[in-house]
Coordinates of C-alpha atoms in Angstrom, one line a residue:
M1314 CA -0.3 0.2 -0.3
N1315 CA 1.3 3.3 -0.6
F1316 CA 0.0 6.0 1.2
H1317 CA 0.8 9.9 1.2
K1318 CA 0.5 12.4 3.7
N1319 CA -2.6 14.0 3.7
G1320 CA -4.5 11.7 1.2
I1321 CA -7.4 10.0 2.3
Y1322 CA -7.8 6.3 1.9
H1323 CA -10.1 3.3 1.8
I1324 CA -8.3 0.3 3.6
Y1325 CA -10.1 -2.8 3.6
N1326 CA -9.3 -6.4 4.3
Q1327 CA -11.2 -9.8 4.6
G1328 CA -11.3 -12.9 6.4
N1329 CA -8.9 -15.9 4.3
N1330 CA -11.4 -18.0 2.2
R1331 CA -14.1 -15.6 3.5
Q1332 CA -13.9 -16.9 6.9
L1333 CA -15.2 -15.1 9.9
I1334 CA -12.8 -13.0 11.7
F1335 CA -14.8 -11.6 14.5
F1336 CA -16.4 -14.7 16.4
K1337 CA -17.4 -12.4 19.9
P1338 CA -18.5 -9.3 20.9
E1339 CA -15.2 -9.1 22.7
N1340 CA -13.3 -9.7 19.3
Y1341 CA -14.7 -6.5 17.5
L1342 CA -13.8 -4.3 20.7
F1343 CA -10.4 -5.7 20.7
F1344 CA -9.9 -5.1 16.9
L1345 CA -10.9 -1.5 18.0
S1346 CA -8.4 -1.2 20.5
K1347 CA -5.4 -2.4 17.8
M1348 CA -6.6 0.5 15.5
R1349 CA -6.5 3.1 18.3
E1350 CA -2.8 1.4 19.3
F1351 CA -1.7 0.8 15.2
V1352 CA -3.6 3.3 13.2
M1353 CA -4.5 6.3 15.4
P1354 CA -1.0 7.3 15.7
Y1355 CA -0.8 7.9 11.8
C1356 CA -4.6 8.7 11.1
D1357 CA -7.4 10.4 11.5
I1358 CA -10.2 7.9 11.1
L1359 CA -13.3 9.3 9.8
C1360 CA -15.4 6.1 9.6
Y1361 CA -15.6 2.3 10.0
C1362 CA -17.4 -0.7 9.9
L1363 CA -16.4 -3.9 11.3
M1364 CA -18.7 -7.1 9.7
P1365 CA -18.2 -10.4 10.9
N1366 CA -15.6 -11.6 7.8
H1367 CA -14.4 -8.4 6.7
F1368 CA -13.5 -4.8 7.9
H1369 CA -13.5 -1.3 6.6
L1370 CA -11.7 1.9 7.6
L1371 CA -11.9 5.5 6.0
V1372 CA -8.7 7.3 7.4
H1373 CA -7.1 10.6 6.5
V1374 CA -3.3 10.1 6.7
R1375 CA -1.2 12.6 8.7
E1376 CA 1.9 10.5 8.6
T1377 CA 3.4 7.8 6.8
E1378 CA 6.2 7.0 9.3
L1379 CA 6.5 7.7 12.7
P1380 CA 9.4 7.0 15.1
H1381 CA 9.4 3.6 16.8
I1382 CA 12.0 2.7 19.9
S1383 CA 13.0 -0.7 19.4
V1384 CA 13.1 -2.7 23.0
G1385 CA 16.2 -5.1 23.5
V1386 CA 18.5 -4.1 20.8
T1387 CA 22.0 -4.7 21.5
I1388 CA 23.9 -1.8 21.0
S1389 CA 27.3 -1.8 19.2
H1390 CA 28.6 1.6 19.7
P1391 CA 27.7 3.8 22.9
D1392 CA 26.4 7.0 20.3
T1393 CA 24.0 4.4 18.5
T1394 CA 20.5 5.2 18.9
T1395 CA 17.6 2.6 18.6
D1396 CA 15.4 5.0 17.2
T1397 CA 13.8 3.7 14.0
L1398 CA 10.9 4.8 11.7
R1399 CA 7.8 2.8 11.6
T1400 CA 5.7 3.1 8.8
L1401 CA 2.1 3.0 8.5
N1402 CA 2.3 -0.2 6.4
V1403 CA 4.2 -1.7 9.0
S1404 CA 1.7 -0.7 11.8
I1405 CA -1.1 -2.0 9.7
G1406 CA 0.4 -5.4 9.5
I1407 CA 1.3 -5.2 12.8
L1408 CA -2.3 -5.0 14.0
L1409 CA -3.4 -7.8 11.7
R1410 CA -0.8 -9.9 13.0
S1411 CA -1.5 -9.6 16.7
Y1412 CA -5.1 -9.7 16.1
T1413 CA -4.7 -13.0 14.3
R1414 CA -2.5 -14.3 17.4
A1415 CA -5.3 -13.3 19.7
I1416 CA -7.9 -15.1 17.5
N1417 CA -6.0 -18.4 17.1
N1418 CA -5.3 -18.5 20.5
Q1419 CA -9.0 -18.0 21.4
E1420 CA -10.6 -20.2 18.6
H1421 CA -7.7 -23.0 19.0
R1422 CA -6.4 -22.8 15.6
T1423 CA -3.4 -22.1 13.4
G1424 CA -2.5 -20.2 10.1
A1425 CA -3.8 -17.3 8.3
L1426 CA -7.0 -15.3 9.3
F1427 CA -6.9 -12.4 6.9
R1428 CA -6.7 -12.6 3.1
E1429 CA -2.6 -11.6 2.3
K1430 CA -3.2 -8.3 0.8
T1431 CA -4.8 -5.4 2.7
K1432 CA -6.1 -2.9 0.3
A1433 CA -6.2 0.8 0.2
K1434 CA -8.0 2.7 -2.5
D1435 CA -7.4 6.5 -2.4
G1436 CA -10.1 7.0 -5.3
W1437 CA -7.3 8.9 -8.1
E1438 CA -8.1 7.5 -11.3
D1439 CA -4.2 7.7 -11.7
V1440 CA -2.0 7.4 -9.2
S1441 CA 0.6 8.4 -11.2
I1442 CA -0.6 11.9 -11.6
S1443 CA 1.8 14.4 -10.9
V1444 CA 0.8 18.2 -9.3
T1445 CA 2.5 19.7 -12.6
H1446 CA -0.4 17.5 -14.7
P1447 CA -3.1 20.0 -16.2
D1448 CA -6.0 17.7 -14.6
Y1449 CA -4.8 17.6 -11.0
E1450 CA -6.9 19.9 -10.0
K1451 CA -10.0 18.6 -11.4
Q1452 CA -8.7 14.8 -9.9
L1453 CA -8.5 16.3 -6.2
R1454 CA -12.1 17.7 -6.6
N1455 CA -13.2 14.6 -7.5
W1456 CA -11.6 12.7 -4.4
E1457 CA -14.3 14.5 -2.3
H1458 CA -17.4 12.7 -4.6
Y1459 CA -15.5 9.3 -4.0
G1460 CA -15.0 9.9 -0.4
L1461 CA -18.2 10.4 0.1
I1462 CA -19.5 7.3 -2.0
A1463 CA -16.9 5.2 0.3
F1464 CA -18.3 6.6 3.4
N1465 CA -21.5 5.9 2.9
Y1466 CA -20.4 2.1 1.3
I1467 CA -18.7 1.7 4.4
H1468 CA -21.6 2.1 6.8
Q1469 CA -24.2 0.5 4.5
N1470 CA -22.5 -2.6 4.8
P1471 CA -24.8 -4.1 7.3
V1472 CA -27.6 -3.4 5.9
K1473 CA -26.6 -4.7 2.5
S1474 CA -25.5 -7.9 4.1
G1475 CA -29.0 -8.2 6.2
L1476 CA -27.6 -8.0 9.3
V1477 CA -29.4 -4.6 10.4
S1478 CA -32.4 -2.7 8.8
R1479 CA -30.7 1.0 9.5
A1480 CA -26.7 1.2 9.4
E1481 CA -27.1 2.8 12.7
E1482 CA -28.3 -0.3 14.7
W1483 CA -25.0 -2.2 13.6
P1484 CA -22.8 -1.6 17.0
Y1485 CA -19.6 -2.1 15.4
S1486 CA -19.6 1.0 12.8
S1487 CA -19.2 4.6 13.2
A1488 CA -22.7 5.2 11.8
S1489 CA -24.4 5.7 15.2
D1490 CA -21.6 8.1 16.1
F1491 CA -22.8 10.1 13.2
A1492 CA -26.6 9.7 13.8
G1493 CA -25.6 11.2 16.9
L1494 CA -26.6 8.1 18.8
R1495 CA -23.2 7.3 20.6
N1496 CA -20.6 9.3 21.9
G1497 CA -17.6 7.5 19.9
T1498 CA -14.1 8.3 20.1
I1499 CA -12.5 6.8 17.6
C1500 CA -13.5 8.8 15.0
N1501 CA -12.9 12.6 13.8
Q1502 CA -16.0 13.6 13.1
L1503 CA -14.9 17.1 12.7
L1504 CA -12.8 16.1 10.1
A1505 CA -14.9 13.6 8.3
K1506 CA -17.4 16.6 8.0
E1507 CA -14.8 19.0 6.6
L1508 CA -13.3 16.9 4.0
L1509 CA -16.5 14.9 3.0
F1510 CA -18.7 17.8 2.7
L1511 CA -21.2 16.4 5.2
V1512 CA -24.1 17.6 6.7

């Protein structure tokens, strides 16, 4: 996944062979805590939805890499620092691996829980377009349209799957937060409304 600072991305993955990834209510809550730990230092989460066999996040990237202090590293020189940079990509991988370990332990299973590649879509028709391209501004303006489509698509997942009749009824998404029914703290609602022109 190629992330860029100040970009908006729809990040998603599903269970390997479409298998379940959430088995109990506590699993959803544990995944949300891992999102706080591994995604939120890099991104503002604009919306999310955790489904029984997949997840969706819409994020605004603040930083693509942050300092990470390695623990237990042997230092060969006294002036050597153990500070390294950890990328958002690496942090998403750590989130998924640590969640997989917990679920494999809980369910007495082994092997991959998620599909090998997590996807991140940014809505640009041409990812190689440069700021000097004559259509750059047009492409940039079109992002808000895609972002709003992704926002609604993410929240409508439980309805389309027949799990609930209204998006805000699904407890494992941010739809009830945006509907004013819950005071969730994962999403940056003000930024989502500003970037996606939500009313």
